[in-house]
mmCIF file of C-alpha atoms in Angstrom:
data_model
loop_
_atom_site.group_PDB
_atom_site.id
_atom_site.type_symbol
_atom_site.label_atom_id
_atom_site.label_comp_id
_atom_site.label_asym_id
_atom_site.label_seq_id
_atom_site.Cartn_x
_atom_site.Cartn_y
_atom_site.Cartn_z
ATOM 1 C CA MET A 618 -2.890 -13.545 -131.597
ATOM 2 C CA LYS A 619 -3.894 -13.247 -135.260
ATOM 3 C CA ALA A 620 -3.851 -9.446 -135.034
ATOM 4 C CA LEU A 621 -0.433 -9.544 -133.415
ATOM 5 C CA LEU A 622 0.947 -11.719 -136.215
ATOM 6 C CA ILE A 623 -0.420 -9.347 -138.870
ATOM 7 C CA ALA A 624 1.083 -6.336 -137.094
ATOM 8 C CA SER A 625 4.446 -8.090 -136.831
ATOM 9 C CA ALA A 626 4.369 -8.950 -140.523
ATOM 10 C CA LEU A 627 3.616 -5.342 -141.466
ATOM 11 C CA THR A 628 6.478 -4.118 -139.281
ATOM 12 C CA LEU A 629 8.833 -6.548 -140.992
ATOM 13 C CA VAL A 630 7.695 -5.417 -144.447
ATOM 14 C CA GLY A 631 8.168 -1.772 -143.458
ATOM 15 C CA SER A 632 11.627 -2.454 -142.079
ATOM 16 C CA CYS A 633 12.664 -4.258 -145.258
ATOM 17 C CA ALA A 634 11.368 -1.387 -147.388
ATOM 18 C CA ASN A 635 13.332 1.129 -145.302
ATOM 19 C CA LEU A 636 16.465 -0.982 -145.585
ATOM 20 C CA ARG A 637 16.051 -1.260 -149.340
ATOM 21 C CA TYR A 638 15.610 2.513 -149.668
ATOM 22 C CA THR A 639 18.584 3.202 -147.400
ATOM 23 C CA GLN A 640 20.745 0.838 -149.445
ATOM 24 C CA LYS A 641 19.515 2.451 -152.664
ATOM 25 C CA ILE A 642 20.586 5.885 -151.405
ATOM 26 C CA GLU A 643 23.966 4.554 -150.317
ATOM 27 C CA ASN A 644 24.491 3.017 -153.750
ATOM 28 C CA LEU A 645 23.455 6.306 -155.337
ATOM 29 C CA LYS A 646 25.988 8.246 -153.266
ATOM 30 C CA LYS A 647 28.766 5.807 -154.153
ATOM 31 C CA SER A 648 27.960 6.152 -157.854
ATOM 32 C CA ILE A 649 28.696 9.894 -157.805
ATOM 33 C CA VAL A 650 32.390 10.117 -158.649
ATOM 34 C CA PHE A 651 34.056 13.310 -159.885
ATOM 35 C CA GLU A 652 36.479 12.376 -162.633
ATOM 36 C CA ASN A 653 39.563 14.595 -162.940
ATOM 37 C CA PRO A 654 38.937 16.513 -159.701
ATOM 38 C CA GLU A 655 42.234 18.326 -160.181
ATOM 39 C CA MET A 656 40.798 19.875 -163.357
ATOM 40 C CA ILE A 657 37.679 21.035 -161.500
ATOM 41 C CA ILE A 658 39.886 22.674 -158.877
ATOM 42 C CA LYS A 659 42.193 24.202 -161.477
ATOM 43 C CA TYR A 660 39.464 25.832 -163.540
ATOM 44 C CA GLY A 661 37.270 26.568 -160.545
ATOM 45 C CA ASN A 662 40.153 28.607 -159.164
ATOM 46 C CA THR A 663 39.965 30.893 -162.205
ATOM 47 C CA ILE A 664 36.734 32.164 -160.644
ATOM 48 C CA THR A 665 38.169 34.879 -158.430
ATOM 49 C CA SER A 666 36.783 37.415 -156.000
ATOM 50 C CA GLU A 667 38.681 40.159 -157.843
ATOM 51 C CA GLU A 668 37.041 39.429 -161.204
ATOM 52 C CA LEU A 669 33.636 38.927 -159.583
ATOM 53 C CA SER A 670 34.034 42.298 -157.883
ATOM 54 C CA ALA A 671 34.891 44.008 -161.162
ATOM 55 C CA HIS A 672 31.777 42.566 -162.827
ATOM 56 C CA VAL A 673 29.453 43.439 -159.939
ATOM 57 C CA TYR A 674 30.754 47.000 -159.674
ATOM 58 C CA THR A 675 30.217 47.472 -163.413
ATOM 59 C CA LEU A 676 26.756 45.906 -163.515
ATOM 60 C CA SER A 677 25.525 47.882 -160.507
ATOM 61 C CA SER A 678 27.045 51.181 -161.586
ATOM 62 C CA SER A 679 24.989 54.271 -162.345
ATOM 63 C CA ASP A 680 25.765 53.790 -166.049
ATOM 64 C CA PHE A 681 23.258 50.933 -166.114
ATOM 65 C CA GLU A 682 20.549 52.899 -164.254
ATOM 66 C CA GLY A 683 19.279 49.940 -162.233
ATOM 67 C CA ARG A 684 18.879 47.652 -165.270
ATOM 68 C CA GLU A 685 15.108 47.973 -165.545
ATOM 69 C CA THR A 686 13.594 45.632 -168.134
ATOM 70 C CA GLY A 687 13.512 47.204 -171.581
ATOM 71 C CA GLN A 688 15.072 50.482 -170.512
ATOM 72 C CA MET A 689 18.353 51.947 -171.743
ATOM 73 C CA GLY A 690 20.305 50.796 -168.696
ATOM 74 C CA PHE A 691 19.214 47.215 -169.276
ATOM 75 C CA HIS A 692 20.260 47.409 -172.918
ATOM 76 C CA ARG A 693 23.671 48.752 -171.879
ATOM 77 C CA ALA A 694 24.044 45.874 -169.424
ATOM 78 C CA SER A 695 23.059 43.421 -172.167
ATOM 79 C CA ASN A 696 25.707 44.895 -174.443
ATOM 80 C CA PHE A 697 28.273 44.628 -171.643
ATOM 81 C CA LEU A 698 27.548 40.891 -171.420
ATOM 82 C CA LYS A 699 27.694 40.453 -175.173
ATOM 83 C CA ASP A 700 31.103 42.161 -175.293
ATOM 84 C CA PHE A 701 32.325 39.925 -172.473
ATOM 85 C CA TYR A 702 31.370 36.751 -174.347
ATOM 86 C CA VAL A 703 32.851 37.994 -177.605
ATOM 87 C CA ASP A 704 36.106 38.988 -175.877
ATOM 88 C CA ASN A 705 36.346 35.530 -174.284
ATOM 89 C CA ASP A 706 35.573 33.725 -177.549
ATOM 90 C CA ILE A 707 32.384 32.229 -176.122
ATOM 91 C CA GLN A 708 29.879 31.940 -178.933
ATOM 92 C CA SER A 709 26.132 32.394 -179.139
ATOM 93 C CA PRO A 710 23.814 29.512 -180.023
ATOM 94 C CA LEU A 711 21.807 31.974 -182.122
ATOM 95 C CA GLY A 712 24.564 32.638 -184.628
ATOM 96 C CA TYR A 713 27.696 34.669 -185.240
ATOM 97 C CA ASP A 714 26.904 38.073 -183.722
ATOM 98 C CA ASN A 715 23.475 37.528 -182.197
ATOM 99 C CA TYR A 716 23.584 37.082 -178.423
ATOM 100 C CA TYR A 717 20.031 38.325 -177.842
ATOM 101 C CA GLN A 718 16.900 36.221 -177.645
ATOM 102 C CA ARG A 719 14.562 39.091 -178.407
ATOM 103 C CA ILE A 720 11.180 39.313 -176.696
ATOM 104 C CA PRO A 721 8.546 41.532 -178.324
ATOM 105 C CA LYS A 722 6.776 44.362 -176.546
ATOM 106 C CA SER A 723 3.499 42.457 -176.882
ATOM 107 C CA TYR A 724 4.805 39.881 -174.390
ATOM 108 C CA PHE A 725 5.033 42.463 -171.591
ATOM 109 C CA SER A 726 2.594 44.870 -170.006
ATOM 110 C CA LYS A 727 1.644 48.018 -171.898
ATOM 111 C CA GLU A 728 4.200 49.998 -169.866
ATOM 112 C CA SER A 729 7.174 47.752 -170.721
ATOM 113 C CA PRO A 730 9.068 48.032 -174.008
ATOM 114 C CA SER A 731 10.608 45.051 -175.783
ATOM 115 C CA SER A 732 13.560 43.362 -174.139
ATOM 116 C CA GLN A 733 15.883 40.386 -174.520
ATOM 117 C CA ASN A 734 17.492 37.456 -172.801
ATOM 118 C CA VAL A 735 21.259 37.321 -173.336
ATOM 119 C CA VAL A 736 22.605 33.889 -174.308
ATOM 120 C CA ALA A 737 25.987 32.244 -174.867
ATOM 121 C CA TYR A 738 27.067 28.618 -174.973
ATOM 122 C CA ILE A 739 29.805 26.027 -175.074
ATOM 123 C CA GLU A 740 28.889 23.067 -177.255
ATOM 124 C CA GLY A 741 29.243 19.585 -175.828
ATOM 125 C CA SER A 742 31.778 17.253 -177.404
ATOM 126 C CA GLU A 743 29.873 13.967 -176.987
ATOM 127 C CA TYR A 744 26.239 14.821 -176.255
ATOM 128 C CA PRO A 745 25.784 18.248 -177.849
ATOM 129 C CA GLU A 746 21.999 17.885 -177.975
ATOM 130 C CA GLU A 747 21.824 17.531 -174.163
ATOM 131 C CA VAL A 748 21.973 20.882 -172.377
ATOM 132 C CA ILE A 749 22.780 22.190 -168.907
ATOM 133 C CA VAL A 750 21.288 25.675 -168.393
ATOM 134 C CA ILE A 751 23.070 27.994 -165.966
ATOM 135 C CA SER A 752 20.893 31.059 -165.443
ATOM 136 C CA ALA A 753 20.608 34.337 -163.572
ATOM 137 C CA HIS A 754 18.338 37.291 -164.136
ATOM 138 C CA LEU A 755 20.007 40.467 -165.364
ATOM 139 C CA ASP A 756 17.196 42.942 -164.689
ATOM 140 C CA HIS A 757 16.514 44.929 -161.536
ATOM 141 C CA LEU A 758 14.180 47.733 -160.464
ATOM 142 C CA GLY A 759 15.618 50.666 -162.369
ATOM 143 C CA THR A 760 15.227 54.244 -161.175
ATOM 144 C CA THR A 761 12.173 55.739 -159.454
ATOM 145 C CA ASN A 762 11.796 59.450 -158.685
ATOM 146 C CA GLU A 763 15.510 59.891 -159.410
ATOM 147 C CA VAL A 764 16.380 57.200 -156.840
ATOM 148 C CA MET A 765 18.449 54.402 -158.379
ATOM 149 C CA TYR A 766 18.121 50.760 -157.349
ATOM 150 C CA PHE A 767 21.607 49.403 -158.014
ATOM 151 C CA GLY A 768 20.826 45.712 -157.548
ATOM 152 C CA ALA A 769 24.323 44.571 -156.592
ATOM 153 C CA ASP A 770 23.173 41.427 -154.830
ATOM 154 C CA ASP A 771 19.901 41.237 -156.754
ATOM 155 C CA ASN A 772 21.183 40.132 -159.175
ATOM 156 C CA ALA A 773 24.542 41.481 -160.313
ATOM 157 C CA SER A 774 25.998 38.829 -157.987
ATOM 158 C CA GLY A 775 24.356 35.973 -159.897
ATOM 159 C CA THR A 776 25.118 37.549 -163.273
ATOM 160 C CA ALA A 777 28.800 37.898 -162.387
ATOM 161 C CA ALA A 778 28.902 34.276 -161.229
ATOM 162 C CA VAL A 779 27.517 33.061 -164.567
ATOM 163 C CA MET A 780 30.097 35.158 -166.432
ATOM 164 C CA GLU A 781 32.970 33.730 -164.400
ATOM 165 C CA MET A 782 31.727 30.154 -164.814
ATOM 166 C CA ALA A 783 31.417 30.639 -168.560
ATOM 167 C CA GLN A 784 34.982 31.896 -168.693
ATOM 168 C CA ALA A 785 36.184 28.933 -166.609
ATOM 169 C CA PHE A 786 34.464 26.391 -168.869
ATOM 170 C CA ALA A 787 35.851 28.191 -171.936
ATOM 171 C CA LEU A 788 39.396 28.015 -170.558
ATOM 172 C CA ALA A 789 38.934 24.302 -169.857
ATOM 173 C CA LYS A 790 37.736 23.710 -173.402
ATOM 174 C CA LYS A 791 40.688 25.633 -174.816
ATOM 175 C CA ASP A 792 42.993 23.283 -172.898
ATOM 176 C CA GLY A 793 41.208 20.186 -174.187
ATOM 177 C CA TYR A 794 38.776 19.629 -171.312
ATOM 178 C CA GLY A 795 35.553 20.851 -172.887
ATOM 179 C CA PRO A 796 32.212 19.609 -171.522
ATOM 180 C CA LYS A 797 30.598 16.480 -172.941
ATOM 181 C CA ARG A 798 27.195 18.160 -172.822
ATOM 182 C CA THR A 799 26.333 21.632 -174.048
ATOM 183 C CA ILE A 800 26.215 24.391 -171.441
ATOM 184 C CA LEU A 801 23.901 27.346 -172.050
ATOM 185 C CA PHE A 802 24.628 30.558 -170.142
ATOM 186 C CA LEU A 803 21.275 32.294 -169.877
ATOM 187 C CA HIS A 804 20.906 35.878 -168.609
ATOM 188 C CA LEU A 805 17.217 36.530 -168.163
ATOM 189 C CA THR A 806 15.149 39.664 -168.426
ATOM 190 C CA ALA A 807 11.958 40.618 -166.576
ATOM 191 C CA GLU A 808 12.365 38.406 -163.509
ATOM 192 C CA GLU A 809 11.359 41.297 -161.282
ATOM 193 C CA ILE A 810 8.047 41.748 -163.091
ATOM 194 C CA GLY A 811 6.914 38.131 -163.049
ATOM 195 C CA LEU A 812 9.614 35.698 -164.268
ATOM 196 C CA LEU A 813 8.735 36.725 -167.813
ATOM 197 C CA GLY A 814 12.142 36.218 -169.415
ATOM 198 C CA SER A 815 12.334 32.599 -168.287
ATOM 199 C CA ASN A 816 8.692 32.071 -169.155
ATOM 200 C CA TYR A 817 9.439 33.265 -172.677
ATOM 201 C CA TYR A 818 12.491 31.031 -172.911
ATOM 202 C CA VAL A 819 10.653 27.828 -171.981
ATOM 203 C CA LYS A 820 7.916 28.684 -174.480
ATOM 204 C CA HIS A 821 10.479 29.493 -177.183
ATOM 205 C CA PRO A 822 13.444 27.327 -176.161
ATOM 206 C CA ILE A 823 16.719 27.515 -178.038
ATOM 207 C CA TYR A 824 17.202 23.840 -177.203
ATOM 208 C CA ALA A 825 14.317 21.398 -176.946
ATOM 209 C CA LEU A 826 13.087 21.145 -173.367
ATOM 210 C CA GLU A 827 13.162 17.351 -173.512
ATOM 211 C CA ASN A 828 16.925 17.668 -174.063
ATOM 212 C CA THR A 829 17.405 20.127 -171.193
ATOM 213 C CA VAL A 830 19.052 18.085 -168.457
ATOM 214 C CA ALA A 831 18.937 20.571 -165.576
ATOM 215 C CA ASN A 832 18.734 24.247 -164.695
ATOM 216 C CA LEU A 833 21.097 25.754 -162.124
ATOM 217 C CA ASN A 834 19.627 29.156 -161.306
ATOM 218 C CA ILE A 835 21.361 31.884 -159.310
ATOM 219 C CA ASP A 836 19.516 34.765 -157.690
ATOM 220 C CA MET A 837 21.327 36.696 -154.922
ATOM 221 C CA ILE A 838 24.490 34.941 -153.727
ATOM 222 C CA GLY A 839 26.673 37.837 -152.603
ATOM 223 C CA ARG A 840 25.483 38.608 -149.073
ATOM 224 C CA VAL A 841 24.765 37.108 -145.645
ATOM 225 C CA ASP A 842 21.194 37.225 -144.342
ATOM 226 C CA LYS A 843 20.040 38.189 -140.839
ATOM 227 C CA PHE A 844 19.835 34.596 -139.607
ATOM 228 C CA TYR A 845 23.490 33.860 -140.368
ATOM 229 C CA GLU A 846 24.619 37.328 -139.297
ATOM 230 C CA VAL A 847 23.293 36.591 -135.809
ATOM 231 C CA LYS A 848 25.095 33.247 -135.859
ATOM 232 C CA GLN A 849 28.256 35.053 -137.027
ATOM 233 C CA GLN A 850 28.550 32.464 -139.774
ATOM 234 C CA GLU A 851 28.911 33.236 -143.462
ATOM 235 C CA ASP A 852 29.983 30.039 -145.243
ATOM 236 C CA TYR A 853 26.515 28.887 -146.251
ATOM 237 C CA VAL A 854 24.104 28.956 -149.154
ATOM 238 C CA TYR A 855 20.422 28.102 -149.352
ATOM 239 C CA ILE A 856 19.686 25.210 -151.702
ATOM 240 C CA ILE A 857 16.141 25.115 -153.032
ATOM 241 C CA GLY A 858 14.550 22.540 -155.329
ATOM 242 C CA ALA A 859 17.444 20.103 -155.745
ATOM 243 C CA ASP A 860 15.462 17.061 -154.581
ATOM 244 C CA ARG A 861 12.037 18.044 -155.905
ATOM 245 C CA LEU A 862 12.425 16.241 -159.234
ATOM 246 C CA SER A 863 15.698 14.341 -158.968
ATOM 247 C CA THR A 864 17.066 12.669 -155.860
ATOM 248 C CA LYS A 865 20.397 12.252 -157.612
ATOM 249 C CA LEU A 866 20.731 15.992 -158.264
ATOM 250 C CA HIS A 867 20.493 16.597 -154.521
ATOM 251 C CA TYR A 868 23.335 14.159 -153.825
ATOM 252 C CA ILE A 869 25.459 15.477 -156.717
ATOM 253 C CA SER A 870 25.180 18.927 -155.138
ATOM 254 C CA GLU A 871 26.163 17.554 -151.727
ATOM 255 C CA ALA A 872 29.080 15.574 -153.162
ATOM 256 C CA ALA A 873 30.360 18.641 -155.028
ATOM 257 C CA ASN A 874 30.222 20.666 -151.838
ATOM 258 C CA ASP A 875 31.908 17.970 -149.736
ATOM 259 C CA GLN A 876 34.772 17.626 -152.197
ATOM 260 C CA PHE A 877 35.360 21.207 -153.325
ATOM 261 C CA THR A 878 33.810 23.973 -151.201
ATOM 262 C CA ASN A 879 32.608 22.777 -147.776
ATOM 263 C CA LEU A 880 29.835 25.326 -147.391
ATOM 264 C CA THR A 881 26.849 24.778 -145.127
ATOM 265 C CA LEU A 882 24.028 23.781 -147.472
ATOM 266 C CA ASP A 883 20.849 25.027 -145.835
ATOM 267 C CA TYR A 884 17.572 23.452 -146.981
ATOM 268 C CA LYS A 885 15.074 25.237 -144.753
ATOM 269 C CA TYR A 886 13.555 27.203 -147.641
ATOM 270 C CA ASN A 887 13.167 23.993 -149.637
ATOM 271 C CA ALA A 888 10.475 22.718 -147.275
ATOM 272 C CA GLU A 889 7.153 22.025 -148.985
ATOM 273 C CA GLY A 890 5.358 24.245 -146.496
ATOM 274 C CA ASP A 891 7.809 27.165 -146.577
ATOM 275 C CA SER A 892 5.709 30.304 -146.202
ATOM 276 C CA ASN A 893 8.177 32.351 -148.282
ATOM 277 C CA ARG A 894 7.526 30.100 -151.299
ATOM 278 C CA TYR A 895 10.974 30.830 -152.768
ATOM 279 C CA TYR A 896 10.738 27.683 -154.871
ATOM 280 C CA TYR A 897 8.091 29.470 -156.942
ATOM 281 C CA ARG A 898 9.662 32.943 -156.945
ATOM 282 C CA SER A 899 12.681 32.846 -159.254
ATOM 283 C CA ASP A 900 13.349 31.799 -162.822
ATOM 284 C CA HIS A 901 14.144 28.154 -162.107
ATOM 285 C CA TYR A 902 10.450 27.529 -161.440
ATOM 286 C CA ASN A 903 9.535 27.872 -165.120
ATOM 287 C CA PHE A 904 11.926 24.974 -165.801
ATOM 288 C CA ALA A 905 10.769 22.918 -162.828
ATOM 289 C CA TYR A 906 7.135 23.366 -163.861
ATOM 290 C CA ARG A 907 8.095 21.588 -167.082
ATOM 291 C CA ASN A 908 9.645 18.680 -165.203
ATOM 292 C CA ILE A 909 13.269 19.792 -165.604
ATOM 293 C CA PRO A 910 15.383 19.278 -162.430
ATOM 294 C CA VAL A 911 16.570 22.532 -160.886
ATOM 295 C CA ILE A 912 18.679 23.999 -158.132
ATOM 296 C CA PHE A 913 18.048 27.534 -156.928
ATOM 297 C CA TYR A 914 21.051 29.101 -155.143
ATOM 298 C CA PHE A 915 20.163 31.930 -152.756
ATOM 299 C CA ASN A 916 21.684 33.811 -149.807
ATOM 300 C CA GLY A 917 18.376 34.867 -148.256
ATOM 301 C CA GLU A 918 16.911 38.323 -147.871
ATOM 302 C CA HIS A 919 18.677 41.145 -146.040
ATOM 303 C CA GLN A 920 17.905 44.736 -145.074
ATOM 304 C CA ASP A 921 18.961 46.029 -148.511
ATOM 305 C CA TYR A 922 16.728 43.663 -150.497
ATOM 306 C CA HIS A 923 14.873 45.734 -153.133
ATOM 307 C CA GLN A 924 16.284 48.931 -151.656
ATOM 308 C CA PRO A 925 18.518 51.616 -153.222
ATOM 309 C CA THR A 926 21.123 50.562 -150.644
ATOM 310 C CA ASP A 927 21.834 47.233 -152.393
ATOM 311 C CA THR A 928 25.259 48.477 -153.478
ATOM 312 C CA PRO A 929 28.453 46.678 -154.590
ATOM 313 C CA ASP A 930 30.528 47.715 -151.572
ATOM 314 C CA LYS A 931 28.338 45.454 -149.394
ATOM 315 C CA ILE A 932 29.003 42.254 -151.346
ATOM 316 C CA ASN A 933 31.162 39.597 -149.679
ATOM 317 C CA TYR A 934 33.353 38.757 -152.668
ATOM 318 C CA PRO A 935 35.318 35.804 -151.210
ATOM 319 C CA LEU A 936 31.975 34.231 -150.270
ATOM 320 C CA LEU A 937 30.554 34.975 -153.720
ATOM 321 C CA GLN A 938 33.596 33.228 -155.173
ATOM 322 C CA LYS A 939 33.081 30.131 -153.027
ATOM 323 C CA ARG A 940 29.399 29.882 -153.881
ATOM 324 C CA ALA A 941 30.145 30.283 -157.597
ATOM 325 C CA GLN A 942 32.763 27.520 -157.340
ATOM 326 C CA LEU A 943 30.150 25.194 -155.815
ATOM 327 C CA ILE A 944 27.830 25.814 -158.750
ATOM 328 C CA PHE A 945 30.706 25.386 -161.197
ATOM 329 C CA SER A 946 31.684 21.983 -159.786
ATOM 330 C CA THR A 947 28.048 20.829 -159.813
ATOM 331 C CA ALA A 948 27.665 21.952 -163.428
ATOM 332 C CA TRP A 949 30.941 20.233 -164.344
ATOM 333 C CA TYR A 950 29.606 16.912 -163.059
ATOM 334 C CA LEU A 951 26.259 17.285 -164.835
ATOM 335 C CA ALA A 952 27.977 18.223 -168.086
ATOM 336 C CA ASN A 953 30.545 15.415 -167.996
ATOM 337 C CA SER A 954 28.943 12.378 -166.356
ATOM 338 C CA GLU A 955 28.480 9.348 -168.569
ATOM 339 C CA GLU A 956 24.797 9.051 -167.681
ATOM 340 C CA ARG A 957 22.332 11.859 -168.165
ATOM 341 C CA LEU A 958 20.576 13.050 -165.021
ATOM 342 C CA GLU A 959 17.069 11.630 -164.901
ATOM 343 C CA VAL A 960 13.831 12.712 -163.268
ATOM 344 C CA ASP A 961 12.698 10.365 -160.488
ATOM 345 C CA GLU A 962 9.924 8.028 -161.528
ATOM 346 C CA ARG A 963 8.247 8.499 -158.156
ATOM 347 C CA LYS A 964 7.882 12.199 -158.892
#
C-alpha cells in the first residue's frame, strides 16, 4: 500500500509539471503578437519573384565564375552587392564606402587568397545596440578544369533573399517604419571551405556578440528536394535550430508562418540524432556555438547539389519569394518586439 501511495504521488507531481509546462507554452504563444501586420504584408510584398530571379541570374552568371572564395569572380560578386546597397541607400556599419569586412590570406589555407564578408545595415531606432543578423554565404565552388559551378541554389538563392529583405526594410524605414533594433545583412565568404567567413565574423564581430539577438541564416531556399518532389508538394521549408537555444524563437517562426506565408515547416533535420548533421554544416552554427539563437532555412539537397547543373533556370522563384517573405516577417518581429529575445535558462 505504501508503494502504491508513493507511485500515485509521483504521478500527480508529473501531471502537474506537464500541465504547468503546457500552460507556459500556451501563454508564450499568446504573447507573440505581430503589431502592424498590414505593414509586414505591404513591405513583404516588395520581395518579388521577378527581382529575386534577376539577382539569382546575375549572381550565377558566367561573369562571376562560380564565386570561389578569394578569386576574381567572388570579388565581382562582392562588388555587385556593394553597388546594390549603395543604389538602395543602405549603408555599411564599417563607414561611408567600406562594405567589406576584409579577411587576410593568413586566415585561409595556403591555396586561398584573401577574401571578404560583405556587410550592410539598417540602424535601429530604439535599441540600436541590439542586432538581428540575417546571413547567407556568397561563395560557391568556382571553376574546375574549365567546368563552372554556377551555384544558383547554393547559394545565390539565399544571397538574393537577403538583398530583397534589405531593400524591403529600407523602404519601410523610408516610410517611417524603421526597425527598433539594428539589422545586419551579412554576406559570408568561405562557407564552402569550412564556414570560415562566419568563423571570422564571430571572432571579429562588428557588433558585440552579447548584443546579437539572433541569426537567421539562409543556405539554399530556391528548389524542391527529392522527398517533396515525390509528394508533389513544394510549399515547405526545412527549419533547423529554432528551438535549440530559444523556445520562443521557434514559436515566433511558427506564428509568422501561420499569419503570413502558410508554408509547411519541416523539422526532421532539426532532430538531435539527424545523421546529416545540417545543424553543424552552415554558417549559423558559429553563432549558435556562442549561445546566440539561430534559425537555418534550407530546402534540402537535390540532384544538382554541388554540381555544374545548379543553374538559375531550375530555381522555383515564386517559392523562393514565399520563403524569403517568411524570413522577413520573422526578422520584422525580432527587430520590433518590445522585449529582446532571450536564451532559455534550461539550455
